Tab-separated table of C-alpha atoms and ligand atoms in Angstrom:
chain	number	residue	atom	x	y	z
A	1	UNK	CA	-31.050	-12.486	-29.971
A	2	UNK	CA	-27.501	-12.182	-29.274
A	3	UNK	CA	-25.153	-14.531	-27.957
A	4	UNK	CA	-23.403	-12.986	-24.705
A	5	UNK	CA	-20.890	-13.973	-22.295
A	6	UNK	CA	-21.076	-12.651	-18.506
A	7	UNK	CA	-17.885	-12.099	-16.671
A	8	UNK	CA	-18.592	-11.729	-12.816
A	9	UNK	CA	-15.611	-10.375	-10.359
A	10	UNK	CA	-16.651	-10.393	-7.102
A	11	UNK	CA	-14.463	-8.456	-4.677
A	12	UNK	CA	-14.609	-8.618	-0.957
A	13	UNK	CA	-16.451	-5.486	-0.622
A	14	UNK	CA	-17.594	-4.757	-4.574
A	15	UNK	CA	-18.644	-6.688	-7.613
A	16	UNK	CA	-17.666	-5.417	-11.114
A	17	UNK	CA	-20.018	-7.384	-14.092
A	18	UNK	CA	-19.420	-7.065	-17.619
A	19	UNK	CA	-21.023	-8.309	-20.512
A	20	UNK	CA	-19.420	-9.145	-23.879
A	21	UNK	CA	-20.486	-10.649	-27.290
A	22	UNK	CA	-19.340	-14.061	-28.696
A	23	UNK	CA	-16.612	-11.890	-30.674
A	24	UNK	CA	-15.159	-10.698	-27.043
A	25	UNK	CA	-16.449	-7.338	-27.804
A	26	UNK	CA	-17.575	-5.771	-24.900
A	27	UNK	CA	-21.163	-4.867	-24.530
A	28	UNK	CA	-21.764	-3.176	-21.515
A	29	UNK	CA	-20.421	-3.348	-17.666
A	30	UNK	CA	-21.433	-2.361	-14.023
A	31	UNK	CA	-20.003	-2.261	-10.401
A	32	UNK	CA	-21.796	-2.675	-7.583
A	33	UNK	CA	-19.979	-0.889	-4.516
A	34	UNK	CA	-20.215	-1.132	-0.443
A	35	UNK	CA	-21.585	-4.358	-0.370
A	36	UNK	CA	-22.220	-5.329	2.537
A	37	UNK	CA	-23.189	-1.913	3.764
A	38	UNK	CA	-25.761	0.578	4.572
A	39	UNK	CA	-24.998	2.547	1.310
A	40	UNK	CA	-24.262	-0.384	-0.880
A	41	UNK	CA	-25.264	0.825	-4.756
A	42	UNK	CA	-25.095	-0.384	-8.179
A	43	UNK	CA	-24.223	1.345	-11.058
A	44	UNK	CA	-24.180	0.598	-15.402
A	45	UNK	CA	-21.341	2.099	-16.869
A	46	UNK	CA	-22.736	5.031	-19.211
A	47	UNK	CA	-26.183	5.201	-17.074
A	48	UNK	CA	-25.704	8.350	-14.586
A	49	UNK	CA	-28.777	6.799	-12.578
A	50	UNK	CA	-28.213	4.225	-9.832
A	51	UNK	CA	-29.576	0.955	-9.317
A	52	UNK	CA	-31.278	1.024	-5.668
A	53	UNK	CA	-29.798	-1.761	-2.818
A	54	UNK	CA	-31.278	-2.351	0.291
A	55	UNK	CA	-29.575	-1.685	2.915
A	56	UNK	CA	-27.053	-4.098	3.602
A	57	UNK	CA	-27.131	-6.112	0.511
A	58	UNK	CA	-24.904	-8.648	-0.643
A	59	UNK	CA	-23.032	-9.756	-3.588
A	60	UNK	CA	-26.331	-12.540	-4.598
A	61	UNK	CA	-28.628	-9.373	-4.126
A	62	UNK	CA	-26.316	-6.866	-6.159
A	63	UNK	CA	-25.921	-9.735	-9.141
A	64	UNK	CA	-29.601	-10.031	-9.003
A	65	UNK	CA	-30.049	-6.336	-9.123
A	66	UNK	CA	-27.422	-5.848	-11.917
A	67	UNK	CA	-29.145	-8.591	-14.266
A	68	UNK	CA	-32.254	-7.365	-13.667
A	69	UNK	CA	-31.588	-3.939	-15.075
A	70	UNK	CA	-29.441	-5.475	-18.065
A	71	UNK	CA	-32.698	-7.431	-18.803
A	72	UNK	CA	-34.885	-4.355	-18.136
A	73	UNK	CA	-32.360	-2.455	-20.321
A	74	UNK	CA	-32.469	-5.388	-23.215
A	75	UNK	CA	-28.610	-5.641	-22.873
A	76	UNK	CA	-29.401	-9.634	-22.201
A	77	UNK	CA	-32.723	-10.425	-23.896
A	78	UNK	CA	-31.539	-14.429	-23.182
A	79	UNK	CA	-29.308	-16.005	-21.218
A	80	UNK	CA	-25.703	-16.058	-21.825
A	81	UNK	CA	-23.969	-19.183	-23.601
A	82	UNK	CA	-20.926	-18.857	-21.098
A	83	UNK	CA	-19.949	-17.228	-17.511
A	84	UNK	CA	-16.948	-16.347	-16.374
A	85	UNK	CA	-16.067	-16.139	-12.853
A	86	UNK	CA	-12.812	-14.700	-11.711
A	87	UNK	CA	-11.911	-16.351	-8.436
A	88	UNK	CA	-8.668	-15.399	-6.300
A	89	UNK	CA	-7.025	-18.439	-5.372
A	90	UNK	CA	-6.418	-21.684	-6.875
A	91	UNK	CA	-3.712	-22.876	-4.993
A	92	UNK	CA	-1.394	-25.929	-6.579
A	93	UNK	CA	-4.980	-27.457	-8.148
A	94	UNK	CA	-5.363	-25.291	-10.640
A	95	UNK	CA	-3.055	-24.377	-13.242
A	96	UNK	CA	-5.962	-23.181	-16.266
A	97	UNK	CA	-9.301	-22.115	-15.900
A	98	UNK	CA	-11.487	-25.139	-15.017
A	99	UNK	CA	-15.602	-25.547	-15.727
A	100	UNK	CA	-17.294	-25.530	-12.842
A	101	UNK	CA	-18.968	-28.789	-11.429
A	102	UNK	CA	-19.294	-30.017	-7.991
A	103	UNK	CA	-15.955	-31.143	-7.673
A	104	UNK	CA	-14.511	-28.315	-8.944
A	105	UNK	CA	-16.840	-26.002	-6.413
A	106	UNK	CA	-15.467	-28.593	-3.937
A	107	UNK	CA	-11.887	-27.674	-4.541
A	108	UNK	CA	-12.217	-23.932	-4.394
A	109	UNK	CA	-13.355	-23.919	-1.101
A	110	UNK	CA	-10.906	-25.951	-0.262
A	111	UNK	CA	-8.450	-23.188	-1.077
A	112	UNK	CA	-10.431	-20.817	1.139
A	113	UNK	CA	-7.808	-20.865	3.701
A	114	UNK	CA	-5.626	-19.222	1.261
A	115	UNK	CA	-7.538	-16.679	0.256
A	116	UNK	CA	-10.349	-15.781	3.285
A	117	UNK	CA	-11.068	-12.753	1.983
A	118	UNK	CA	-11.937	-13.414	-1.851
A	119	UNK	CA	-12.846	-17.150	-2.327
A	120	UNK	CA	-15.579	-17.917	-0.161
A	121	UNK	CA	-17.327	-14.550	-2.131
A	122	UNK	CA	-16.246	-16.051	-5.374
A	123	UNK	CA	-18.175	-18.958	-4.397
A	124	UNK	CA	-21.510	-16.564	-3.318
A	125	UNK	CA	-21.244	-15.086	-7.299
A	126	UNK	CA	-20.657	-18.522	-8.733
A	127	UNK	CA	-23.882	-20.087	-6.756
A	128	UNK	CA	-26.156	-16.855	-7.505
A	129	UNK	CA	-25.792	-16.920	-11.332
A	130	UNK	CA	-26.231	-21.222	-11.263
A	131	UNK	CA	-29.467	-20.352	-9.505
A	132	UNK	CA	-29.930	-17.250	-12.386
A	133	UNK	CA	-28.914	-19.187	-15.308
A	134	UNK	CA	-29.070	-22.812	-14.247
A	135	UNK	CA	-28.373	-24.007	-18.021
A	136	UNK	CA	-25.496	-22.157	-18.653
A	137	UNK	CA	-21.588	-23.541	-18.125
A	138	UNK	CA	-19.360	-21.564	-15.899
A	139	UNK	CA	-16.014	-21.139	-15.969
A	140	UNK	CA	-13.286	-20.294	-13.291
A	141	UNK	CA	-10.479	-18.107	-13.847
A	142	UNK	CA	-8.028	-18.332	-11.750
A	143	UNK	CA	-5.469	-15.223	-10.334
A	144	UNK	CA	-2.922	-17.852	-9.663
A	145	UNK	CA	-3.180	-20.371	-12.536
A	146	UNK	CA	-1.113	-18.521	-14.839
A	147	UNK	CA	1.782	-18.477	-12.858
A	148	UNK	CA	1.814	-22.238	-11.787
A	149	UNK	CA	4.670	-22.459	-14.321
A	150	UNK	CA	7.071	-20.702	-11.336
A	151	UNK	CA	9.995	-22.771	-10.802
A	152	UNK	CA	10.857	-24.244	-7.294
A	153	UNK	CA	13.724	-21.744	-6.884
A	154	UNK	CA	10.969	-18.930	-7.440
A	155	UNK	CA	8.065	-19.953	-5.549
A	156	UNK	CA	9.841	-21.751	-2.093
A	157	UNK	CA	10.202	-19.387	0.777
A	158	UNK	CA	13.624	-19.826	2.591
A	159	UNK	CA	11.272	-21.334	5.903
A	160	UNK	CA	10.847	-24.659	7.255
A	161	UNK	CA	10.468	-26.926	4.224
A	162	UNK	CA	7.310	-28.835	6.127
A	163	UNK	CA	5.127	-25.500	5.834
A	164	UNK	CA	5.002	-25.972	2.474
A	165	UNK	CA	4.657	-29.604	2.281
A	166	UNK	CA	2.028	-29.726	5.388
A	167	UNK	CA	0.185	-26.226	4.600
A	168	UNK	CA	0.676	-24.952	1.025
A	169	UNK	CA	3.014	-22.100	1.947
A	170	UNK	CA	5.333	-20.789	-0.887
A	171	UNK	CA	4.471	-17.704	-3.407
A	172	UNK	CA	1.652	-18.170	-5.538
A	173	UNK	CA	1.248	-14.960	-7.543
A	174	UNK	CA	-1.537	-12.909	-8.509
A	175	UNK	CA	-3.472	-10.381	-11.413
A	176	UNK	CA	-2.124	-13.735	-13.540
A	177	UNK	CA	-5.133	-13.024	-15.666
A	178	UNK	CA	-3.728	-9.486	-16.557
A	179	UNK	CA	-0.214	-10.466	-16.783
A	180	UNK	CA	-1.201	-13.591	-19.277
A	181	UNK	CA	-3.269	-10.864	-21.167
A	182	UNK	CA	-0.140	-8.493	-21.197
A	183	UNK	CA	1.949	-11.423	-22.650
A	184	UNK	CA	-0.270	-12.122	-25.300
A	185	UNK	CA	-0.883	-8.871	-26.358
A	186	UNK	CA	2.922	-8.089	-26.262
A	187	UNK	CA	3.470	-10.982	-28.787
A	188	UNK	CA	-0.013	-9.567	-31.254
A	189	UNK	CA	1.582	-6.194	-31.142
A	190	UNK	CA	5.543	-7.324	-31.896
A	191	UNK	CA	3.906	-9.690	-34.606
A	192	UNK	CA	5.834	-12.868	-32.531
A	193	UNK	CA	4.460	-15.849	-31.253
A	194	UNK	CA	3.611	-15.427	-27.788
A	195	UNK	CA	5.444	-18.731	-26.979
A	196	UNK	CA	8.785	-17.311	-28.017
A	197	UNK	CA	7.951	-14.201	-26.496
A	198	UNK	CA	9.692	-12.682	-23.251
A	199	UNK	CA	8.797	-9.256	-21.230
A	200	UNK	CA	8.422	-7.420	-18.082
A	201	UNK	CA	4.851	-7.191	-16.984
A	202	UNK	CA	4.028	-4.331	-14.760
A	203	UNK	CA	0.729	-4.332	-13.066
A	204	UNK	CA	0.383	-1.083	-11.555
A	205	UNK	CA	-2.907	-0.110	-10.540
A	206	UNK	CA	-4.420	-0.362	-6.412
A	207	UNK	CA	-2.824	-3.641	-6.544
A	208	UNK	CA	0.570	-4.046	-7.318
A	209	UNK	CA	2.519	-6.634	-9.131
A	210	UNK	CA	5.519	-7.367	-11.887
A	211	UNK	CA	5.930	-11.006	-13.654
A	212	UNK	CA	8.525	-11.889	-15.337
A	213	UNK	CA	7.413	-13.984	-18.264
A	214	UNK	CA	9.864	-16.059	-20.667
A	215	UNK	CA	8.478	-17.532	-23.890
A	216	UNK	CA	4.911	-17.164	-22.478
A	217	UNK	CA	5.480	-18.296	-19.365
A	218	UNK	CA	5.613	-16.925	-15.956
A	219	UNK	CA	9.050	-17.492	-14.183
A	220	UNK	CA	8.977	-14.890	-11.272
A	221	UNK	CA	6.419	-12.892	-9.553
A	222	UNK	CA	6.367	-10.109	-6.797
A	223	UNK	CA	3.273	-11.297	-5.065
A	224	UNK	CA	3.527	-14.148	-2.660
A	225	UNK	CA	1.416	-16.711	-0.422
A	226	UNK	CA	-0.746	-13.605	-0.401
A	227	UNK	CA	-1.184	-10.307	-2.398
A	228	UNK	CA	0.658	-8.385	-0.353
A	229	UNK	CA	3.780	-8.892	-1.190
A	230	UNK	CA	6.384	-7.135	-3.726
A	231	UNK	CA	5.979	-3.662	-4.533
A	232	UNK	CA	4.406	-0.811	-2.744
A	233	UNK	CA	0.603	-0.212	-3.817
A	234	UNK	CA	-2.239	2.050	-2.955
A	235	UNK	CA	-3.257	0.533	0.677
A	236	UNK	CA	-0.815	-2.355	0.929
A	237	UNK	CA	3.118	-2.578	1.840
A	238	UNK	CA	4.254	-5.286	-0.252
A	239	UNK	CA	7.999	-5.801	1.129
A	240	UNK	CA	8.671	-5.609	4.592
A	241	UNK	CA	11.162	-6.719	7.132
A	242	UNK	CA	9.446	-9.693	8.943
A	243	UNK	CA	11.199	-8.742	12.196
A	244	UNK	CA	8.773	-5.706	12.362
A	245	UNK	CA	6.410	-8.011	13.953
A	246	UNK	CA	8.331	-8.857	16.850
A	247	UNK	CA	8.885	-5.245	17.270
A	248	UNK	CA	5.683	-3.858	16.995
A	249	UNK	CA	4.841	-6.651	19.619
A	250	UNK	CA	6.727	-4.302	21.997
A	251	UNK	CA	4.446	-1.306	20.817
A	252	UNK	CA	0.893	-3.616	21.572
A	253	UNK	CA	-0.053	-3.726	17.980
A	254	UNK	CA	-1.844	-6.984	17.554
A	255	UNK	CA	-1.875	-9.388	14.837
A	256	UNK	CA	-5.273	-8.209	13.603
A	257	UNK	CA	-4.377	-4.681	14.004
A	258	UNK	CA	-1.155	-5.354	11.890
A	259	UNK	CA	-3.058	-7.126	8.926
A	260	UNK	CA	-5.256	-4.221	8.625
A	261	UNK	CA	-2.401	-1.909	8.859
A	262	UNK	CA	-0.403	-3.483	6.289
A	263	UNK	CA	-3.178	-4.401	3.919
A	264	UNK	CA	-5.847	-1.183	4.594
A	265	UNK	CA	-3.251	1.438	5.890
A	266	UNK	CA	-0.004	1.170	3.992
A	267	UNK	CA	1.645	1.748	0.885
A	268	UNK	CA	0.914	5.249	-0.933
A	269	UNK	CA	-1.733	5.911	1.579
A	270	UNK	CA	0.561	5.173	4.697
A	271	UNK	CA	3.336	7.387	3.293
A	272	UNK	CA	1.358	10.441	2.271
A	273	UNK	CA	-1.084	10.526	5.081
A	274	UNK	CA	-3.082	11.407	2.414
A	275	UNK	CA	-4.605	9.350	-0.536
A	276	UNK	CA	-3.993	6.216	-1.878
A	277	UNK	CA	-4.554	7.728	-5.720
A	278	UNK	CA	-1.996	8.203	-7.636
A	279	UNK	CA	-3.344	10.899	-9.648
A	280	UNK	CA	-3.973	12.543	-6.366
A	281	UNK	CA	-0.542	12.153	-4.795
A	282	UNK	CA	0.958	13.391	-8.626
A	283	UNK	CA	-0.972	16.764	-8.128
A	284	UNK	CA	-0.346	17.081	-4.079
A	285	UNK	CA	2.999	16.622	-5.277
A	286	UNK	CA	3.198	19.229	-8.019
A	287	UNK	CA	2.002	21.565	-4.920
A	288	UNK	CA	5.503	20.896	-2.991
A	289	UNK	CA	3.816	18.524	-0.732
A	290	UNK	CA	6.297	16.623	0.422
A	291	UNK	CA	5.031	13.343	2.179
A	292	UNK	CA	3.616	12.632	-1.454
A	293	UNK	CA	6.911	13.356	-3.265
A	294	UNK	CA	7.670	10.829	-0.756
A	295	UNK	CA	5.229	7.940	-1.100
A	296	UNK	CA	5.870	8.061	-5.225
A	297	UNK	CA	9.959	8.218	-4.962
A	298	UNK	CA	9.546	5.048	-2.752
A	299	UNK	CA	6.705	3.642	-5.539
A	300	UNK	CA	9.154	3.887	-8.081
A	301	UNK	CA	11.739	3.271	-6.592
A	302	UNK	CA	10.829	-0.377	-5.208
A	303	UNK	CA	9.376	-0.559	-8.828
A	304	UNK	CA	12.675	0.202	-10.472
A	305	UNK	CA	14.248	-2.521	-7.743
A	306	UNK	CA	11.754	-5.052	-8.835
A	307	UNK	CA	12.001	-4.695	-12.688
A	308	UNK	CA	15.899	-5.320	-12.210
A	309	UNK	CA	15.174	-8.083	-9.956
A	310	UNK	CA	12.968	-9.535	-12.619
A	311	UNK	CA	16.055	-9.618	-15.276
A	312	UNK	CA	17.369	-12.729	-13.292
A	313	UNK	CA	14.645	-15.213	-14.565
A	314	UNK	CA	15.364	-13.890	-18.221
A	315	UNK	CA	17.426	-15.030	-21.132
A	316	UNK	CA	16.337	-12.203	-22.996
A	317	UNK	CA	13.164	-9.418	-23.349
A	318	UNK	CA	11.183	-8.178	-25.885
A	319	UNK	CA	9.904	-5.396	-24.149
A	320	UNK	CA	9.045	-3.957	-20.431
A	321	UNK	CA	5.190	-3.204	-20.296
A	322	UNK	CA	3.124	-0.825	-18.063
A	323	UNK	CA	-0.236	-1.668	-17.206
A	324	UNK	CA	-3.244	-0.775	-14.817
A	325	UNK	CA	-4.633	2.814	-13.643
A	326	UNK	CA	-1.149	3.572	-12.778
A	327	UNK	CA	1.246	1.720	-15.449
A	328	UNK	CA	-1.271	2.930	-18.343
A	329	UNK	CA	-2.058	6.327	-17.667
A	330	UNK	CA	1.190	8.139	-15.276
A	331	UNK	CA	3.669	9.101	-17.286
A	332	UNK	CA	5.668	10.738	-14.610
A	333	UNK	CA	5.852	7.301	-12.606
A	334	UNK	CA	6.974	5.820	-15.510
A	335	UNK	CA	9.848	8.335	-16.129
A	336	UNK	CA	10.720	8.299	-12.278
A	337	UNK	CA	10.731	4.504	-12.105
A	338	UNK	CA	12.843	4.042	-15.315
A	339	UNK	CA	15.877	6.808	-14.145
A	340	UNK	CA	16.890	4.590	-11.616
A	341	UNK	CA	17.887	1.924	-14.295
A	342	UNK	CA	21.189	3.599	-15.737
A	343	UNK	CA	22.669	0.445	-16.115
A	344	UNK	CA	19.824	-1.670	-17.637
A	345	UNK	CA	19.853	0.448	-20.495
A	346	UNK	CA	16.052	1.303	-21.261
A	347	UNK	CA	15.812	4.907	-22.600
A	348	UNK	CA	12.124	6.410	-22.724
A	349	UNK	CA	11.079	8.924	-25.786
A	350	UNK	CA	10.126	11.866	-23.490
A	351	UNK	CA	6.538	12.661	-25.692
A	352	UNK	CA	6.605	9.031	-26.410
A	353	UNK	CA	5.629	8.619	-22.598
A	354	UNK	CA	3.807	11.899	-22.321
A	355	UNK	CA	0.945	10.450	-25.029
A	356	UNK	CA	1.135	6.959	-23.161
A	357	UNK	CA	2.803	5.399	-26.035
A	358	UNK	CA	2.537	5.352	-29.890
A	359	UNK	CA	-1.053	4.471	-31.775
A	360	UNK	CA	0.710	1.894	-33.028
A	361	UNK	CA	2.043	-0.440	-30.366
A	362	UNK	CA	2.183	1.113	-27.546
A	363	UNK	CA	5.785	1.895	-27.598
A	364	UNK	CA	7.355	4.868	-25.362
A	365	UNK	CA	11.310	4.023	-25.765
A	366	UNK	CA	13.925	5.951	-27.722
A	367	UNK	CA	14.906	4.381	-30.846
A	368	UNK	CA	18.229	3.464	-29.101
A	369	UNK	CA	16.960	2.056	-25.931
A	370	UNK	CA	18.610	-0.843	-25.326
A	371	UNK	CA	15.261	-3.010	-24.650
A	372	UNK	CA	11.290	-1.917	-26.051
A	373	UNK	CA	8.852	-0.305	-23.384
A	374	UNK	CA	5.477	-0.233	-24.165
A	375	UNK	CA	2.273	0.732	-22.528
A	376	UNK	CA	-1.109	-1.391	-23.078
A	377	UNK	CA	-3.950	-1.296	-21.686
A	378	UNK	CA	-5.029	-4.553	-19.767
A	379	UNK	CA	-8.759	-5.722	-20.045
A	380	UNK	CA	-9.109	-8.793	-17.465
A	381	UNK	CA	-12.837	-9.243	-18.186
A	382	UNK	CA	-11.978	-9.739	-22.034
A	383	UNK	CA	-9.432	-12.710	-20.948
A	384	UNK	CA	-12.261	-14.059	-18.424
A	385	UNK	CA	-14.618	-14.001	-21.207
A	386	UNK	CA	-12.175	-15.711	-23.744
A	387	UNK	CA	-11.335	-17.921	-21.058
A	388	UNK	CA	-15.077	-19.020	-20.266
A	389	UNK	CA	-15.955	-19.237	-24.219
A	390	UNK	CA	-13.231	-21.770	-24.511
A	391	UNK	CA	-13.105	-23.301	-21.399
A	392	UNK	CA	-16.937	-24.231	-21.614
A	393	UNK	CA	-16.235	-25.150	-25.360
A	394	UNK	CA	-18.751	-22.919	-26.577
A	395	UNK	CA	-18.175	-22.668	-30.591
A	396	UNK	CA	-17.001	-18.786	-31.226
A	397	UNK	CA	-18.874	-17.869	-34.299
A	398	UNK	CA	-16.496	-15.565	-35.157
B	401	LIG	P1	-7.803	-1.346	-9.597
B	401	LIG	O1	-6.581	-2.090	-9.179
B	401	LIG	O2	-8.719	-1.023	-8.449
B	401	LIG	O3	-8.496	-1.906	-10.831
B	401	LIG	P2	-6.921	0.756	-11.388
B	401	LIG	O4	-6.195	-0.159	-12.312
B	401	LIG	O5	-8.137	1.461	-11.895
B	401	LIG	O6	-7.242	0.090	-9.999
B	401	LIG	O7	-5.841	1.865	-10.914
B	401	LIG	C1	-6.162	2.820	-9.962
B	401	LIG	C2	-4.952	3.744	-9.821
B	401	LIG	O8	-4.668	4.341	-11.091
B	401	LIG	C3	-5.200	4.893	-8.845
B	401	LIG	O9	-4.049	5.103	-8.043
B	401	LIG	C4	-5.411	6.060	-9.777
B	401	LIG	O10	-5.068	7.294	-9.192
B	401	LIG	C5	-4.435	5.719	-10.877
B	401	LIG	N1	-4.715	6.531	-12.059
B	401	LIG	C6	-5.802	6.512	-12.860
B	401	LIG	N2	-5.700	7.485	-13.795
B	401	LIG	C7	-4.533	8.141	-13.565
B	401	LIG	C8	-3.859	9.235	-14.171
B	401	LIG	N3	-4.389	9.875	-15.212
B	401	LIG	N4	-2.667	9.614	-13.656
B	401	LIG	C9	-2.137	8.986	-12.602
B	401	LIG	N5	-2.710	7.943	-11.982
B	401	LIG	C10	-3.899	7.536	-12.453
């Protein structure tokens, strides 16, 4: 029998579950898709054949259907020593990953308000595996915890001072547990301890996001109250004037109408007409078609704005580091986004960036760039797991 830790992600429409062994190496993972809806389905990576959902079913029924099959499949033969829930939104009361109990329960729906979408189904995945594995400690990891370390000056909105003190508004931050993964791994792969180690952490894949992170820490973020500010991403804005509401008051576009626009309707998507993929828009654009040469010059370009905004919360960097779909595996965003930066000094190795960055480290800058850029891959389920095997105080027996 093997010892196993599950790492649930419950999105507000999908549910990604992965499995991994008490060494963090992954075992096996599955997504469950449309929940919610008439076609809702279920899927183990590596299996081509789906794993039927009724019609309609939710994130309890699509866990339930997922486990199942890993049982019927022997990929859990017991249950697992740890779980790992990633949940959305912490707020100020979390600034690690805490082990569930009531209290702790308790206090993430108390940061529902926060995050409407994403906690209360946190809190559906977290109650349907204690009914599933009643024994067994859970862990959550939070989006925000990591970058609780934000100093005032970074996380206070210029707005009435009383709507943070009375209601929690200021930036929070988000994909923390990929950016504290990034910084990590930056440190393992430069052979420096991660405490004295500072980068550029670009999260670029449907979501959006660049921290700034000084000796292991996060100083500065793009995302806000909510994840949709900062950069441009697939569906979603980020930046925008806030006088556009007034404005679009004047054009009968209501409050619900612009939340779904900006969130659902935006970003690459919004811009092309077209997709929200990247690799998509890259090949539309190859064509000569120019709405998506126009939805990636503003990507990178807000990008490139960002990463120099970044610099101000730094003494110094180690390296700049692409991550996500987009960050990991475009090398012509990457190239676009970094030509803007004449004055920064980073200079890219041209087949560096082609092969998405030596075997060795990742590394895609010239010898005599001014500053390292690398390109890692992130794995947020591995960091859940670790998180959960430590958190719970599970003994590794690695
Ligand atoms: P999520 O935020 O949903 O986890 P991902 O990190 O998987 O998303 O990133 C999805 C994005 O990555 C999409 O825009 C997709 O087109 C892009 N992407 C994936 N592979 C490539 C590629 N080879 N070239 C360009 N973009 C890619």
């Amino acid at each position: 029998m093997e010892d196993t830790i599950l790492v649930v992600n419950c999105g507000s429409s999908s549910l990604k579950v992965a499995l991994f062994d008490i060494n963090l190496r992954q075992l096996t993972s599955a997504l469950a898709e449309r929940i919610g809806k008439s076609d809702a389905f279920a899927r183990i990576t590596g299996h081509s054949r789906d794993i039927p959902l009724q019609s309609g079913a939710g994130h309890r029924d699509a866990l339930q259907a997922l486990v199942s099959a890993f049982r019927e499949l022997s990929l859990l033969t017991s249950p697992p020593v740890a779980i790992g829930h990633r949940v959305v939104h912490g707020g100020e009361t979390f600034r690690e990953a805490a082990l569930i109990d009531d209290s702790v329960r308790q206090a993430i729906e108390d940061c529902a308000g926060l995050a409407p979408l994403h906690n209360p189904v946190n809190l559906t995945g977290i109650d349907a595996t204690t009914e599933l594995f009643p024994d067994v400690p859970q862990v959550a990891v939070f989006d925000t915890a990591f970058h609780q370390t934000l100093p005032r000056h970074a996380y206070l909105y210029a707005l009435p001072y009383r709507f943070y003190r009375d209601w929690g508004v200021r930036r929070y931050g988000f994909h923390g547990t990929s950016h504290n993964f990034m910084a990590t791994e930056t440190a393992r792969l430069l052979g420096k301890a991660p405490g004295e180690t500072s980068i550029i952490s670009a999260h670029l894949g449907n979501g959006c996001s660049i921290t700034a992170i000084r000796d292991g820490i996060s100083v500065d973020t793009s995302m806000g109250l909510t994840p949709l500010e900062g950069l441009v991403m697939g569906t979603r804005s980020g930046d925008i004037d806030p006088g556009l509401f007034e404005f679009l008051e004047t054009k009968d576009i209501s409050a619900e109408s612009l939340h779904r626009i900006l969130n659902n309707e935006s970003g690459l998507l919004g811009l092309s007409e077209k997709t929200n993929d990247m690799r998509t828009l890259s090949e539309l654009a190859d064509q000569g078609h120019e709405p998506s040469i126009v939805a990636i010059e503003v990507f990178c370009f807000r990008l490139a704005r960002y990463i120099s905004a970044m610099m101000a919360s730094l003494r110094e960097l180690d390296a700049l580091v692409f991550t996500g779909g987009i960050g990991e595996n475009s090398a012509m965003v990457r190239a676009k986004t970094l030509s803007h930066l004449h004055l920064t000094g980073f200079a890219i190795a041209p087949s560096l960036n082609r092969q998405h960055g030596n075997k060795t480290d990742g590394r895609i800058n010239r010898e005599d760039s001014r500053f390292k850029v690398m390109v890692i891959p992130t794995n947020e389920e591995r960091v859940i797991a670790r998180e959960a095997l430590e958190t719970s105080g599970t003994v590794s027996h690695s």
